[in-house]
PDB file of N, CA and C in Angstrom:
ATOM      1  N   MET Q  15      13.051  26.912  53.399  1.00  0.00           N
ATOM      2  CA  MET Q  15      11.953  27.397  52.479  1.00  0.00           C
ATOM      3  C   MET Q  15      12.362  26.691  50.851  1.00  0.00           C
ATOM      4  N   LYS Q  16      13.549  26.341  50.376  1.00  0.00           N
ATOM      5  CA  LYS Q  16      13.730  25.900  49.687  1.00  0.00           C
ATOM      6  C   LYS Q  16      13.498  24.277  49.277  1.00  0.00           C
ATOM      7  N   ARG Q  17      13.956  24.033  50.509  1.00  0.00           N
ATOM      8  CA  ARG Q  17      13.854  22.179  50.598  1.00  0.00           C
ATOM      9  C   ARG Q  17      12.531  21.710  50.789  1.00  0.00           C
ATOM     10  N   ILE Q  18      11.448  22.650  50.972  1.00  0.00           N
ATOM     11  CA  ILE Q  18      10.228  22.184  50.847  1.00  0.00           C
ATOM     12  C   ILE Q  18       9.519  22.524  50.097  1.00  0.00           C
ATOM     13  N   GLN Q  19       9.821  23.098  48.815  1.00  0.00           N
ATOM     14  CA  GLN Q  19       9.794  23.404  47.716  1.00  0.00           C
ATOM     15  C   GLN Q  19      10.119  22.249  46.570  1.00  0.00           C
ATOM     16  N   LYS Q  20      10.685  21.406  47.081  1.00  0.00           N
ATOM     17  CA  LYS Q  20      11.146  20.091  46.155  1.00  0.00           C
ATOM     18  C   LYS Q  20      10.569  18.793  46.850  1.00  0.00           C
ATOM     19  N   ARG Q  21      10.763  18.561  48.123  1.00  0.00           N
ATOM     20  CA  ARG Q  21      10.116  17.427  49.011  1.00  0.00           C
ATOM     21  C   ARG Q  21       9.391  17.327  49.761  1.00  0.00           C
ATOM     22  N   PRO Q  22       8.727  16.651  50.488  1.00  0.00           N
ATOM     23  CA  PRO Q  22       8.557  16.626  52.135  1.00  0.00           C
ATOM     24  C   PRO Q  22       9.731  16.987  53.041  1.00  0.00           C
ATOM     25  N   VAL Q  23      10.218  17.442  54.071  1.00  0.00           N
ATOM     26  CA  VAL Q  23      11.072  17.472  54.651  1.00  0.00           C
ATOM     27  C   VAL Q  23      10.837  16.806  56.311  1.00  0.00           C
ATOM     28  N   ARG Q  24      11.753  16.004  56.666  1.00  0.00           N
ATOM     29  CA  ARG Q  24      11.639  15.273  57.850  1.00  0.00           C
ATOM     30  C   ARG Q  24      12.005  16.870  59.300  1.00  0.00           C
ATOM     31  N   GLY Q  25      10.816  16.494  59.876  1.00  0.00           N
ATOM     32  CA  GLY Q  25      11.380  17.741  60.983  1.00  0.00           C
ATOM     33  C   GLY Q  25      10.573  19.144  60.954  1.00  0.00           C
ATOM     34  N   ILE Q  26      10.035  19.452  60.000  1.00  0.00           N
ATOM     35  CA  ILE Q  26       8.676  20.134  59.720  1.00  0.00           C
ATOM     36  C   ILE Q  26       7.849  20.253  59.350  1.00  0.00           C
ATOM     37  N   SER Q  27       6.812  20.725  60.525  1.00  0.00           N
ATOM     38  CA  SER Q  27       5.686  20.928  60.617  1.00  0.00           C
ATOM     39  C   SER Q  27       4.928  20.286  58.996  1.00  0.00           C
ATOM     40  N   LEU Q  28       3.776  19.679  59.224  1.00  0.00           N
ATOM     41  CA  LEU Q  28       3.217  18.982  58.173  1.00  0.00           C
ATOM     42  C   LEU Q  28       2.210  20.011  57.542  1.00  0.00           C
ATOM     43  N   LYS Q  29       1.409  21.048  58.496  1.00  0.00           N
ATOM     44  CA  LYS Q  29       0.995  22.634  57.963  1.00  0.00           C
ATOM     45  C   LYS Q  29       1.899  23.070  57.193  1.00  0.00           C
ATOM     46  N   LEU Q  30       2.772  23.674  57.460  1.00  0.00           N
ATOM     47  CA  LEU Q  30       3.580  24.116  56.755  1.00  0.00           C
ATOM     48  C   LEU Q  30       4.110  23.499  55.424  1.00  0.00           C
ATOM     49  N   GLN Q  31       4.190  22.274  55.071  1.00  0.00           N
ATOM     50  CA  GLN Q  31       4.650  21.619  53.618  1.00  0.00           C
ATOM     51  C   GLN Q  31       3.727  22.245  53.167  1.00  0.00           C
ATOM     52  N   GLU Q  32       2.078  21.495  53.887  1.00  0.00           N
ATOM     53  CA  GLU Q  32       0.938  21.644  53.002  1.00  0.00           C
ATOM     54  C   GLU Q  32       0.577  22.861  52.402  1.00  0.00           C
ATOM     55  N   GLU Q  33       0.737  24.124  53.440  1.00  0.00           N
ATOM     56  CA  GLU Q  33       1.088  25.351  52.698  1.00  0.00           C
ATOM     57  C   GLU Q  33       1.541  25.721  51.519  1.00  0.00           C
ATOM     58  N   GLU Q  34       2.830  25.664  51.459  1.00  0.00           N
ATOM     59  CA  GLU Q  34       3.989  25.430  50.435  1.00  0.00           C
ATOM     60  C   GLU Q  34       3.078  24.677  49.191  1.00  0.00           C
ATOM     61  N   ARG Q  35       2.683  23.602  49.555  1.00  0.00           N
ATOM     62  CA  ARG Q  35       2.228  22.699  48.110  1.00  0.00           C
ATOM     63  C   ARG Q  35       1.117  23.558  47.974  1.00  0.00           C
ATOM     64  N   GLU Q  36       0.240  24.606  48.492  1.00  0.00           N
ATOM     65  CA  GLU Q  36      -0.915  24.478  47.678  1.00  0.00           C
ATOM     66  C   GLU Q  36      -0.911  25.946  47.547  1.00  0.00           C
ATOM     67  N   ARG Q  37       0.170  26.296  48.038  1.00  0.00           N
ATOM     68  CA  ARG Q  37       0.626  27.810  47.282  1.00  0.00           C
ATOM     69  C   ARG Q  37       0.968  27.598  45.901  1.00  0.00           C
ATOM     70  N   ARG Q  38       2.021  26.374  45.429  1.00  0.00           N
ATOM     71  CA  ARG Q  38       2.303  26.315  44.148  1.00  0.00           C
ATOM     72  C   ARG Q  38       1.370  25.600  43.518  1.00  0.00           C
ATOM     73  N   MET Q  39       0.276  24.989  44.249  1.00  0.00           N
ATOM     74  CA  MET Q  39      -0.592  24.623  43.210  1.00  0.00           C
ATOM     75  C   MET Q  39      -1.377  25.434  42.721  1.00  0.00           C
ATOM     76  N   ASP Q  40      -1.816  26.330  43.452  1.00  0.00           N
ATOM     77  CA  ASP Q  40      -2.587  27.968  43.328  1.00  0.00           C
ATOM     78  C   ASP Q  40      -2.590  28.877  42.315  1.00  0.00           C
ATOM     79  N   PHE Q  41      -0.991  28.442  41.838  1.00  0.00           N
ATOM     80  CA  PHE Q  41      -0.179  29.370  40.755  1.00  0.00           C
ATOM     81  C   PHE Q  41      -0.536  29.758  39.861  1.00  0.00           C
ATOM     82  N   VAL Q  42      -0.888  30.995  39.187  1.00  0.00           N
ATOM     83  CA  VAL Q  42      -1.808  31.209  37.760  1.00  0.00           C
ATOM     84  C   VAL Q  42      -0.215  31.839  36.981  1.00  0.00           C
ATOM     85  N   PRO Q  43      -0.375  31.535  35.943  1.00  0.00           N
ATOM     86  CA  PRO Q  43       0.732  32.328  35.272  1.00  0.00           C
ATOM     87  C   PRO Q  43       0.148  33.228  34.233  1.00  0.00           C
ATOM     88  N   ASP Q  44       0.754  34.451  33.775  1.00  0.00           N
ATOM     89  CA  ASP Q  44       0.365  35.740  33.465  1.00  0.00           C
ATOM     90  C   ASP Q  44      -0.140  35.289  32.079  1.00  0.00           C
ATOM     91  N   GLU Q  45       0.808  34.210  31.167  1.00  0.00           N
ATOM     92  CA  GLU Q  45       0.579  33.709  30.066  1.00  0.00           C
ATOM     93  C   GLU Q  45       0.373  32.438  29.552  1.00  0.00           C
ATOM     94  N   SER Q  46      -0.250  31.802  28.935  1.00  0.00           N
ATOM     95  CA  SER Q  46      -0.712  30.152  29.152  1.00  0.00           C
ATOM     96  C   SER Q  46       0.577  30.063  28.276  1.00  0.00           C
ATOM     97  N   ALA Q  47       0.880  28.475  28.822  1.00  0.00           N
ATOM     98  CA  ALA Q  47       1.981  28.043  28.434  1.00  0.00           C
ATOM     99  C   ALA Q  47       1.295  27.390  26.867  1.00  0.00           C
ATOM    100  N   ILE Q  48       0.231  26.876  26.551  1.00  0.00           N
ATOM    101  CA  ILE Q  48      -0.321  26.180  25.554  1.00  0.00           C
ATOM    102  C   ILE Q  48      -1.309  27.500  25.210  1.00  0.00           C
ATOM    103  N   ARG Q  49      -0.333  27.823  23.613  1.00  0.00           N
ATOM    104  CA  ARG Q  49      -1.356  29.139  22.884  1.00  0.00           C
ATOM    105  C   ARG Q  49      -2.153  28.305  21.946  1.00  0.00           C
ATOM    106  N   VAL Q  50      -2.969  28.444  21.665  1.00  0.00           N
ATOM    107  CA  VAL Q  50      -4.177  27.930  20.699  1.00  0.00           C
ATOM    108  C   VAL Q  50      -4.504  29.118  19.432  1.00  0.00           C
ATOM    109  N   ASP Q  51      -3.583  30.274  20.024  1.00  0.00           N
ATOM    110  CA  ASP Q  51      -3.772  31.004  18.619  1.00  0.00           C
ATOM    111  C   ASP Q  51      -3.357  30.495  17.010  1.00  0.00           C
ATOM    112  N   ARG Q  52      -2.916  29.956  16.879  1.00  0.00           N
ATOM    113  CA  ARG Q  52      -2.372  28.995  15.526  1.00  0.00           C
ATOM    114  C   ARG Q  52      -1.805  27.610  16.058  1.00  0.00           C
ATOM    115  N   ILE Q  53      -2.639  26.942  15.159  1.00  0.00           N
ATOM    116  CA  ILE Q  53      -1.825  25.488  15.973  1.00  0.00           C
ATOM    117  C   ILE Q  53      -1.431  24.916  14.141  1.00  0.00           C
ATOM    118  N   GLU Q  54      -0.573  24.491  14.142  1.00  0.00           N
ATOM    119  CA  GLU Q  54       0.423  23.804  13.078  1.00  0.00           C
ATOM    120  C   GLU Q  54       0.557  22.573  13.094  1.00  0.00           C
ATOM    121  N   VAL Q  55       0.060  21.752  11.834  1.00  0.00           N
ATOM    122  CA  VAL Q  55      -0.129  20.292  11.979  1.00  0.00           C
ATOM    123  C   VAL Q  55       0.734  19.971  10.647  1.00  0.00           C
ATOM    124  N   ASP Q  56       0.918  18.579  10.722  1.00  0.00           N
ATOM    125  CA  ASP Q  56       1.672  18.081   9.049  1.00  0.00           C
ATOM    126  C   ASP Q  56       0.232  17.692   8.545  1.00  0.00           C
ATOM    127  N   GLN Q  57       0.354  16.667   7.235  1.00  0.00           N
ATOM    128  CA  GLN Q  57      -0.612  16.217   6.072  1.00  0.00           C
ATOM    129  C   GLN Q  57      -1.544  14.874   6.850  1.00  0.00           C
ATOM    130  N   GLU Q  58      -0.444  14.617   7.549  1.00  0.00           N
ATOM    131  CA  GLU Q  58      -0.915  12.941   8.081  1.00  0.00           C
ATOM    132  C   GLU Q  58      -2.528  13.487   9.019  1.00  0.00           C
ATOM    133  N   THR Q  59      -2.138  14.468   9.871  1.00  0.00           N
ATOM    134  CA  THR Q  59      -3.134  15.101  10.879  1.00  0.00           C
ATOM    135  C   THR Q  59      -4.210  15.815  10.484  1.00  0.00           C
ATOM    136  N   VAL Q  60      -3.740  16.420   9.306  1.00  0.00           N
ATOM    137  CA  VAL Q  60      -5.006  16.961   8.430  1.00  0.00           C
ATOM    138  C   VAL Q  60      -6.109  15.605   8.127  1.00  0.00           C
ATOM    139  N   ASP Q  61      -5.230  14.643   7.316  1.00  0.00           N
ATOM    140  CA  ASP Q  61      -6.223  14.031   6.978  1.00  0.00           C
ATOM    141  C   ASP Q  61      -6.860  13.067   8.326  1.00  0.00           C
ATOM    142  N   PHE Q  62      -6.190  13.070   9.108  1.00  0.00           N
ATOM    143  CA  PHE Q  62      -6.973  12.426  10.412  1.00  0.00           C
ATOM    144  C   PHE Q  62      -8.143  12.837  10.707  1.00  0.00           C
ATOM    145  N   LEU Q  63      -8.019  14.774  10.716  1.00  0.00           N
ATOM    146  CA  LEU Q  63      -9.117  15.256  11.699  1.00  0.00           C
ATOM    147  C   LEU Q  63     -10.261  15.025  10.063  1.00  0.00           C
ATOM    148  N   GLU Q  64      -9.991  15.273   8.816  1.00  0.00           N
ATOM    149  CA  GLU Q  64     -10.989  15.122   7.879  1.00  0.00           C
ATOM    150  C   GLU Q  64     -11.682  13.651   8.112  1.00  0.00           C
ATOM    151  N   SER Q  65     -11.156  12.835   8.458  1.00  0.00           N
ATOM    152  CA  SER Q  65     -11.801  11.540   8.620  1.00  0.00           C
ATOM    153  C   SER Q  65     -13.006  11.472   9.689  1.00  0.00           C
ATOM    154  N   LEU Q  66     -12.620  12.603  10.937  1.00  0.00           N
ATOM    155  CA  LEU Q  66     -12.901  12.392  11.958  1.00  0.00           C
ATOM    156  C   LEU Q  66     -14.181  13.664  11.839  1.00  0.00           C
ATOM    157  N   GLY Q  67     -14.106  14.413  10.378  1.00  0.00           N
ATOM    158  CA  GLY Q  67     -15.092  15.064  10.367  1.00  0.00           C
ATOM    159  C   GLY Q  67     -15.039  16.253  11.293  1.00  0.00           C
ATOM    160  N   LEU Q  68     -13.717  16.606  11.418  1.00  0.00           N
ATOM    161  CA  LEU Q  68     -12.869  17.668  11.776  1.00  0.00           C
ATOM    162  C   LEU Q  68     -12.346  18.811  11.215  1.00  0.00           C
ATOM    163  N   LYS Q  69     -12.420  18.508   9.775  1.00  0.00           N
ATOM    164  CA  LYS Q  69     -11.729  19.605   9.359  1.00  0.00           C
ATOM    165  C   LYS Q  69     -11.547  20.953   9.291  1.00  0.00           C
ATOM    166  N   ASP Q  70     -12.694  21.655   9.590  1.00  0.00           N
ATOM    167  CA  ASP Q  70     -12.787  23.322   9.847  1.00  0.00           C
ATOM    168  C   ASP Q  70     -12.955  23.521  10.799  1.00  0.00           C
ATOM    169  N   LEU Q  71     -11.926  22.946  11.527  1.00  0.00           N
ATOM    170  CA  LEU Q  71     -11.329  23.686  12.870  1.00  0.00           C
ATOM    171  C   LEU Q  71     -10.565  25.185  12.842  1.00  0.00           C
ATOM    172  N   PRO Q  72     -11.337  25.642  13.548  1.00  0.00           N
ATOM    173  CA  PRO Q  72     -10.617  27.324  13.427  1.00  0.00           C
ATOM    174  C   PRO Q  72      -8.877  27.321  14.252  1.00  0.00           C
ATOM    175  N   ASP Q  73      -8.291  27.813  13.117  1.00  0.00           N
ATOM    176  CA  ASP Q  73      -6.880  27.921  13.625  1.00  0.00           C
ATOM    177  C   ASP Q  73      -5.917  26.850  13.634  1.00  0.00           C
ATOM    178  N   VAL Q  74      -6.398  26.034  12.508  1.00  0.00           N
ATOM    179  CA  VAL Q  74      -5.600  24.533  12.686  1.00  0.00           C
ATOM    180  C   VAL Q  74      -5.030  25.049  11.103  1.00  0.00           C
ATOM    181  N   VAL Q  75      -3.769  25.013  10.767  1.00  0.00           N
ATOM    182  CA  VAL Q  75      -3.367  25.588   9.577  1.00  0.00           C
ATOM    183  C   VAL Q  75      -2.311  24.384   9.150  1.00  0.00           C
ATOM    184  N   LEU Q  76      -1.910  23.780   7.736  1.00  0.00           N
ATOM    185  CA  LEU Q  76      -1.124  23.193   7.529  1.00  0.00           C
ATOM    186  C   LEU Q  76       0.540  23.886   7.572  1.00  0.00           C
ATOM    187  N   ARG Q  77       1.690  22.552   7.999  1.00  0.00           N
ATOM    188  CA  ARG Q  77       2.759  23.239   8.439  1.00  0.00           C
ATOM    189  C   ARG Q  77       2.999  23.456   6.810  1.00  0.00           C
ATOM    190  N   GLU Q  78       4.166  24.349   6.997  1.00  0.00           N
ATOM    191  CA  GLU Q  78       4.412  24.745   5.185  1.00  0.00           C
ATOM    192  C   GLU Q  78       5.394  23.537   4.880  1.00  0.00           C
ATOM    193  N   ASP Q  79       6.393  23.261   6.271  1.00  0.00           N
ATOM    194  CA  ASP Q  79       7.626  22.329   5.842  1.00  0.00           C
ATOM    195  C   ASP Q  79       6.882  20.638   6.263  1.00  0.00           C
ATOM    196  N   GLN Q  80       7.269  19.989   5.489  1.00  0.00           N
ATOM    197  CA  GLN Q  80       6.595  18.639   6.308  1.00  0.00           C
ATOM    198  C   GLN Q  80       7.413  17.931   7.120  1.00  0.00           C
ATOM    199  N   ALA Q  81       8.470  18.631   7.907  1.00  0.00           N
ATOM    200  CA  ALA Q  81       9.266  17.647   8.492  1.00  0.00           C
ATOM    201  C   ALA Q  81       8.189  17.383   9.923  1.00  0.00           C
ATOM    202  N   PRO Q  82       8.444  16.081  10.369  1.00  0.00           N
ATOM    203  CA  PRO Q  82       7.852  15.577  11.713  1.00  0.00           C
ATOM    204  C   PRO Q  82       7.803  16.782  12.564  1.00  0.00           C
ATOM    205  N   ILE Q  83       6.507  16.687  13.364  1.00  0.00           N
ATOM    206  CA  ILE Q  83       6.608  17.588  13.975  1.00  0.00           C
ATOM    207  C   ILE Q  83       7.145  17.471  15.805  1.00  0.00           C
ATOM    208  N   GLY Q  84       8.193  17.875  15.949  1.00  0.00           N
ATOM    209  CA  GLY Q  84       8.824  17.908  17.455  1.00  0.00           C
ATOM    210  C   GLY Q  84       9.311  16.391  17.826  1.00  0.00           C
ATOM    211  N   VAL Q  85       8.854  15.613  16.826  1.00  0.00           N
ATOM    212  CA  VAL Q  85      10.050  14.134  16.550  1.00  0.00           C
ATOM    213  C   VAL Q  85      11.647  13.799  16.578  1.00  0.00           C
ATOM    214  N   ALA Q  86      12.231  13.160  17.447  1.00  0.00           N
ATOM    215  CA  ALA Q  86      13.502  12.782  17.028  1.00  0.00           C
ATOM    216  C   ALA Q  86      13.984  11.930  17.212  1.00  0.00           C
ATOM    217  N   PRO Q  87      14.873  11.627  16.339  1.00  0.00           N
ATOM    218  CA  PRO Q  87      15.102  10.256  15.866  1.00  0.00           C
ATOM    219  C   PRO Q  87      15.746   9.319  17.222  1.00  0.00           C
ATOM    220  N   PRO Q  88      15.009   8.102  17.282  1.00  0.00           N
ATOM    221  CA  PRO Q  88      15.658   7.345  18.675  1.00  0.00           C
ATOM    222  C   PRO Q  88      17.399   7.563  18.413  1.00  0.00           C
ATOM    223  N   ASN Q  89      18.221   7.475  19.686  1.00  0.00           N
ATOM    224  CA  ASN Q  89      19.519   7.704  19.973  1.00  0.00           C
ATOM    225  C   ASN Q  89      19.613   5.904  21.021  1.00  0.00           C
ATOM    226  N   PHE Q  90      19.992   5.086  19.956  1.00  0.00           N
ATOM    227  CA  PHE Q  90      20.783   3.856  19.944  1.00  0.00           C
ATOM    228  C   PHE Q  90      22.227   3.519  20.285  1.00  0.00           C
ATOM    229  N   SER Q  91      23.008   5.219  20.649  1.00  0.00           N
ATOM    230  CA  SER Q  91      24.791   5.061  20.658  1.00  0.00           C
ATOM    231  C   SER Q  91      24.783   4.546  21.877  1.00  0.00           C
ATOM    232  N   ARG Q  92      23.988   5.118  23.541  1.00  0.00           N
ATOM    233  CA  ARG Q  92      24.384   5.386  24.653  1.00  0.00           C
ATOM    234  C   ARG Q  92      23.692   3.159  24.627  1.00  0.00           C
ATOM    235  N   CYS Q  93      23.414   2.209  23.540  1.00  0.00           N
ATOM    236  CA  CYS Q  93      23.339   1.023  24.096  1.00  0.00           C
ATOM    237  C   CYS Q  93      24.750   0.265  23.957  1.00  0.00           C
ATOM    238  N   THR Q  94      24.762  -0.817  25.318  1.00  0.00           N
ATOM    239  CA  THR Q  94      26.223  -0.674  25.410  1.00  0.00           C
ATOM    240  C   THR Q  94      26.025  -2.627  25.405  1.00  0.00           C
ATOM    241  N   GLY Q  95      25.042  -2.970  25.034  1.00  0.00           N
ATOM    242  CA  GLY Q  95      25.008  -4.442  24.744  1.00  0.00           C
ATOM    243  C   GLY Q  95      24.180  -4.841  26.211  1.00  0.00           C
ATOM    244  N   GLY Q  96      24.140  -6.211  26.640  1.00  0.00           N
ATOM    245  CA  GLY Q  96      23.743  -6.543  27.878  1.00  0.00           C
ATOM    246  C   GLY Q  96      22.819  -7.532  27.478  1.00  0.00           C
ATOM    247  N   ARG Q  97      21.671  -7.517  28.523  1.00  0.00           N
ATOM    248  CA  ARG Q  97      20.523  -8.666  28.347  1.00  0.00           C
ATOM    249  C   ARG Q  97      20.013  -8.857  27.039  1.00  0.00           C
ATOM    250  N   PHE Q  98      19.655  -7.082  26.871  1.00  0.00           N
ATOM    251  CA  PHE Q  98      18.607  -7.512  25.447  1.00  0.00           C
ATOM    252  C   PHE Q  98      19.394  -7.330  24.387  1.00  0.00           C
ATOM    253  N   GLY Q  99      20.817  -6.490  24.396  1.00  0.00           N
ATOM    254  CA  GLY Q  99      21.437  -6.375  23.367  1.00  0.00           C
ATOM    255  C   GLY Q  99      22.500  -7.061  22.980  1.00  0.00           C
ATOM    256  N   GLU Q 100      22.423  -8.165  23.370  1.00  0.00           N
ATOM    257  CA  GLU Q 100      23.937  -8.986  23.335  1.00  0.00           C
ATOM    258  C   GLU Q 100      24.834  -8.640  21.594  1.00  0.00           C
ATOM    259  N   ALA Q 101      25.663  -8.494  21.880  1.00  0.00           N
ATOM    260  CA  ALA Q 101      26.488  -8.408  20.685  1.00  0.00           C
ATOM    261  C   ALA Q 101      26.902  -9.664  20.285  1.00  0.00           C
TER     262      ALA Q 101
END
């Protein structure tokens, strides 16, 4: 059954594969992965919402630390040159 979970498997009936696919799609988690109890945003997002006339949305609060939310700096250390990055 583990093989069916990852991808279609040759030699196993299509009906069994379809049932497994439907079982995975019908799964409902106990707790939502998207929590909307409190949404923390940066000042730029607050300004954007205000420009759209959505300043008073419930549960949207300004973050205390003003670091970017979930944005990592680009990692160019793996570039080895080549067609576009010839040194």
